[in-house]
Short mmCIF file of C-alpha atoms and ligand atoms in Angstrom, two decimals:
data_model
loop_
_atom_site.label_atom_id
_atom_site.label_comp_id
_atom_site.label_asym_id
_atom_site.label_seq_id
_atom_site.Cartn_x
_atom_site.Cartn_y
_atom_site.Cartn_z
CA UNK A 1 71.29 94.90 180.94
CA UNK A 2 74.03 94.22 183.44
CA UNK A 3 75.53 97.62 182.72
CA UNK A 4 76.33 96.44 179.19
CA UNK A 5 78.03 93.24 180.44
CA UNK A 6 79.53 91.55 177.35
CA UNK A 7 79.21 88.02 178.66
CA UNK A 8 75.49 88.61 179.24
CA UNK A 9 74.89 90.28 175.89
CA UNK A 10 76.68 87.39 174.11
CA UNK A 11 74.94 84.60 176.01
CA UNK A 12 74.15 81.82 173.52
CA UNK A 13 70.73 80.94 175.01
CA UNK A 14 69.66 84.59 174.85
CA UNK A 15 71.05 84.91 171.31
CA UNK A 16 69.02 81.91 170.13
CA UNK A 17 65.79 83.42 171.50
CA UNK A 18 66.64 86.81 170.01
CA UNK A 19 67.26 85.30 166.56
CA UNK A 20 63.92 83.48 166.64
CA UNK A 21 62.02 86.77 167.07
CA UNK A 22 64.40 88.89 164.94
CA UNK A 23 65.19 90.88 168.06
CA UNK A 24 68.38 91.73 169.93
CA UNK A 25 69.60 90.19 173.18
CA UNK A 26 68.90 93.44 175.12
CA UNK A 27 65.33 93.38 173.77
CA UNK A 28 64.87 89.78 174.96
CA UNK A 29 66.24 90.72 178.39
CA UNK A 30 63.91 93.71 178.67
CA UNK A 31 60.93 91.72 177.40
CA UNK A 32 61.62 88.94 179.92
CA UNK A 33 61.57 91.46 182.77
CA UNK A 34 58.31 93.02 181.56
CA UNK A 35 56.62 89.60 181.27
CA UNK A 36 57.82 88.80 184.81
CA UNK A 37 56.08 91.99 185.93
CA UNK A 38 59.32 93.79 186.79
CA UNK A 39 60.02 97.48 186.26
CA UNK A 40 62.91 98.02 183.81
CA UNK A 41 65.06 101.13 183.69
CA UNK A 42 67.62 100.57 180.90
CA UNK A 43 70.20 103.32 180.58
CA UNK A 44 71.68 104.42 177.25
CA UNK A 45 73.20 107.57 175.82
CA UNK A 46 72.93 106.10 172.30
CA UNK A 47 69.78 107.21 170.41
CA UNK A 48 69.54 103.96 168.36
CA UNK A 49 69.79 101.86 171.54
CA UNK A 50 67.18 103.98 173.32
CA UNK A 51 64.82 103.30 170.41
CA UNK A 52 65.79 99.60 170.39
CA UNK A 53 65.10 99.35 174.12
CA UNK A 54 61.56 100.72 173.64
CA UNK A 55 60.80 98.33 170.79
CA UNK A 56 59.84 95.32 172.92
CA UNK A 57 56.06 95.29 172.70
CA UNK A 58 55.58 93.39 169.43
CA UNK A 59 56.67 89.91 170.54
CA UNK A 60 56.03 87.55 173.44
CA UNK A 61 58.32 84.98 175.04
CA UNK A 62 56.85 81.50 175.55
CA UNK A 63 56.79 79.92 179.01
CA UNK A 64 59.68 77.65 177.93
CA UNK A 65 61.71 80.69 176.93
CA UNK A 66 60.81 82.46 180.18
CA UNK A 67 62.12 79.39 182.03
CA UNK A 68 65.30 79.33 179.94
CA UNK A 69 66.04 82.91 180.98
CA UNK A 70 65.10 82.17 184.61
CA UNK A 71 67.60 79.30 184.60
CA UNK A 72 70.45 81.74 183.83
CA UNK A 73 70.20 83.24 187.32
CA UNK A 74 73.48 82.59 189.15
CA UNK A 75 72.39 84.46 192.26
CA UNK A 76 75.15 86.99 191.61
CA UNK A 77 74.82 90.53 190.28
CA UNK A 78 76.66 91.32 187.05
CA UNK A 79 77.29 94.89 188.10
CA UNK A 80 78.05 96.53 191.41
CA UNK A 81 77.02 94.35 194.33
CA UNK A 82 77.26 96.30 197.59
CA UNK A 83 77.48 93.01 199.52
CA UNK A 84 80.44 91.70 197.53
CA UNK A 85 83.86 92.63 199.02
CA UNK A 86 85.47 92.31 195.56
CA UNK A 87 83.17 95.00 194.17
CA UNK A 88 83.65 97.16 197.23
CA UNK A 89 87.42 97.03 196.64
CA UNK A 90 86.95 97.92 192.94
CA UNK A 91 84.75 100.90 193.79
CA UNK A 92 87.19 102.16 196.41
CA UNK A 93 89.97 102.07 193.81
CA UNK A 94 87.93 104.06 191.25
CA UNK A 95 87.99 107.21 193.39
N1 NAP B 1 72.92 99.13 188.52
C1 NAP B 1 72.70 99.68 189.69
O1 NAP B 1 73.15 99.18 190.75
C2 NAP B 1 71.88 100.96 189.81
C3 NAP B 1 71.66 101.52 191.06
C4 NAP B 1 70.90 102.67 191.16
C5 NAP B 1 70.39 103.26 190.00
N2 NAP B 1 70.62 102.72 188.80
C6 NAP B 1 70.07 103.37 187.61
O2 NAP B 1 69.41 102.41 186.81
C7 NAP B 1 69.57 102.75 185.43
C8 NAP B 1 70.19 101.56 184.73
O3 NAP B 1 71.55 101.53 185.08
P1 NAP B 1 72.50 100.30 184.95
O4 NAP B 1 73.81 100.80 185.42
O5 NAP B 1 71.93 99.13 185.65
O6 NAP B 1 72.61 100.15 183.41
P2 NAP B 1 71.99 99.13 182.33
O7 NAP B 1 70.77 99.73 181.78
O8 NAP B 1 71.98 97.75 182.86
O9 NAP B 1 73.19 99.18 181.26
C9 NAP B 1 73.64 100.40 180.73
C10 NAP B 1 74.74 100.07 179.73
O10 NAP B 1 74.22 99.23 178.72
C11 NAP B 1 74.42 99.82 177.44
N3 NAP B 1 73.20 99.58 176.67
C12 NAP B 1 71.97 100.09 176.85
N4 NAP B 1 71.12 99.63 175.93
C13 NAP B 1 71.84 98.78 175.13
C14 NAP B 1 71.53 98.00 173.99
N5 NAP B 1 70.30 97.99 173.48
N6 NAP B 1 72.52 97.26 173.43
C15 NAP B 1 73.77 97.25 173.95
N7 NAP B 1 74.12 97.97 175.03
C16 NAP B 1 73.17 98.73 175.61
C17 NAP B 1 74.65 101.29 177.69
O11 NAP B 1 75.51 101.82 176.71
P3 NAP B 1 75.38 103.31 176.11
O12 NAP B 1 74.85 104.22 177.19
O13 NAP B 1 76.79 103.61 175.71
O14 NAP B 1 74.46 103.22 174.91
C18 NAP B 1 75.31 101.28 179.05
O15 NAP B 1 76.71 101.06 178.90
C19 NAP B 1 70.44 104.02 185.38
O16 NAP B 1 69.58 105.13 185.22
C20 NAP B 1 71.14 103.99 186.73
O17 NAP B 1 71.49 105.30 187.16
C21 NAP B 1 71.35 101.57 188.68
#
């Protein structure tokens, strides 16, 4: 979930898919990962979000939709990238 990245959670392509299935963007993201065969470990301290994040087994993304999500890959991580000097600098300044 990109550590709750707002740009990701407001992405218009993801929103359109979510609306079609009456789901949320995080649910579409989690479902996409599961259909790709990836392990997902979403983190939340919010009970309603924890429940929301489990509720992804009653819909299925089409191959077109899977491709739409695949096409969003920029090759960059949305949250801490240990190889990115900018992130390294940010992390050093946190402590
Ligand atoms: N990212 C990494 O590099 C990394 C590295 C090693 C281990 N991990 C572990 O992997 C797990 C995932 O961590 P992550 O940092 O990548 O976090 P994540 O799961 O991508 O995002 C967590 C953030 O998303 C919010 N969130 C969760 N579900 C949501 C929903 N349905 N709607 C809107 N916001 C939602 C959470 O808010 P609230 O908690 O406020 O609800 C939290 O701020 C954690 O257990 C972490 O320790 C991550």
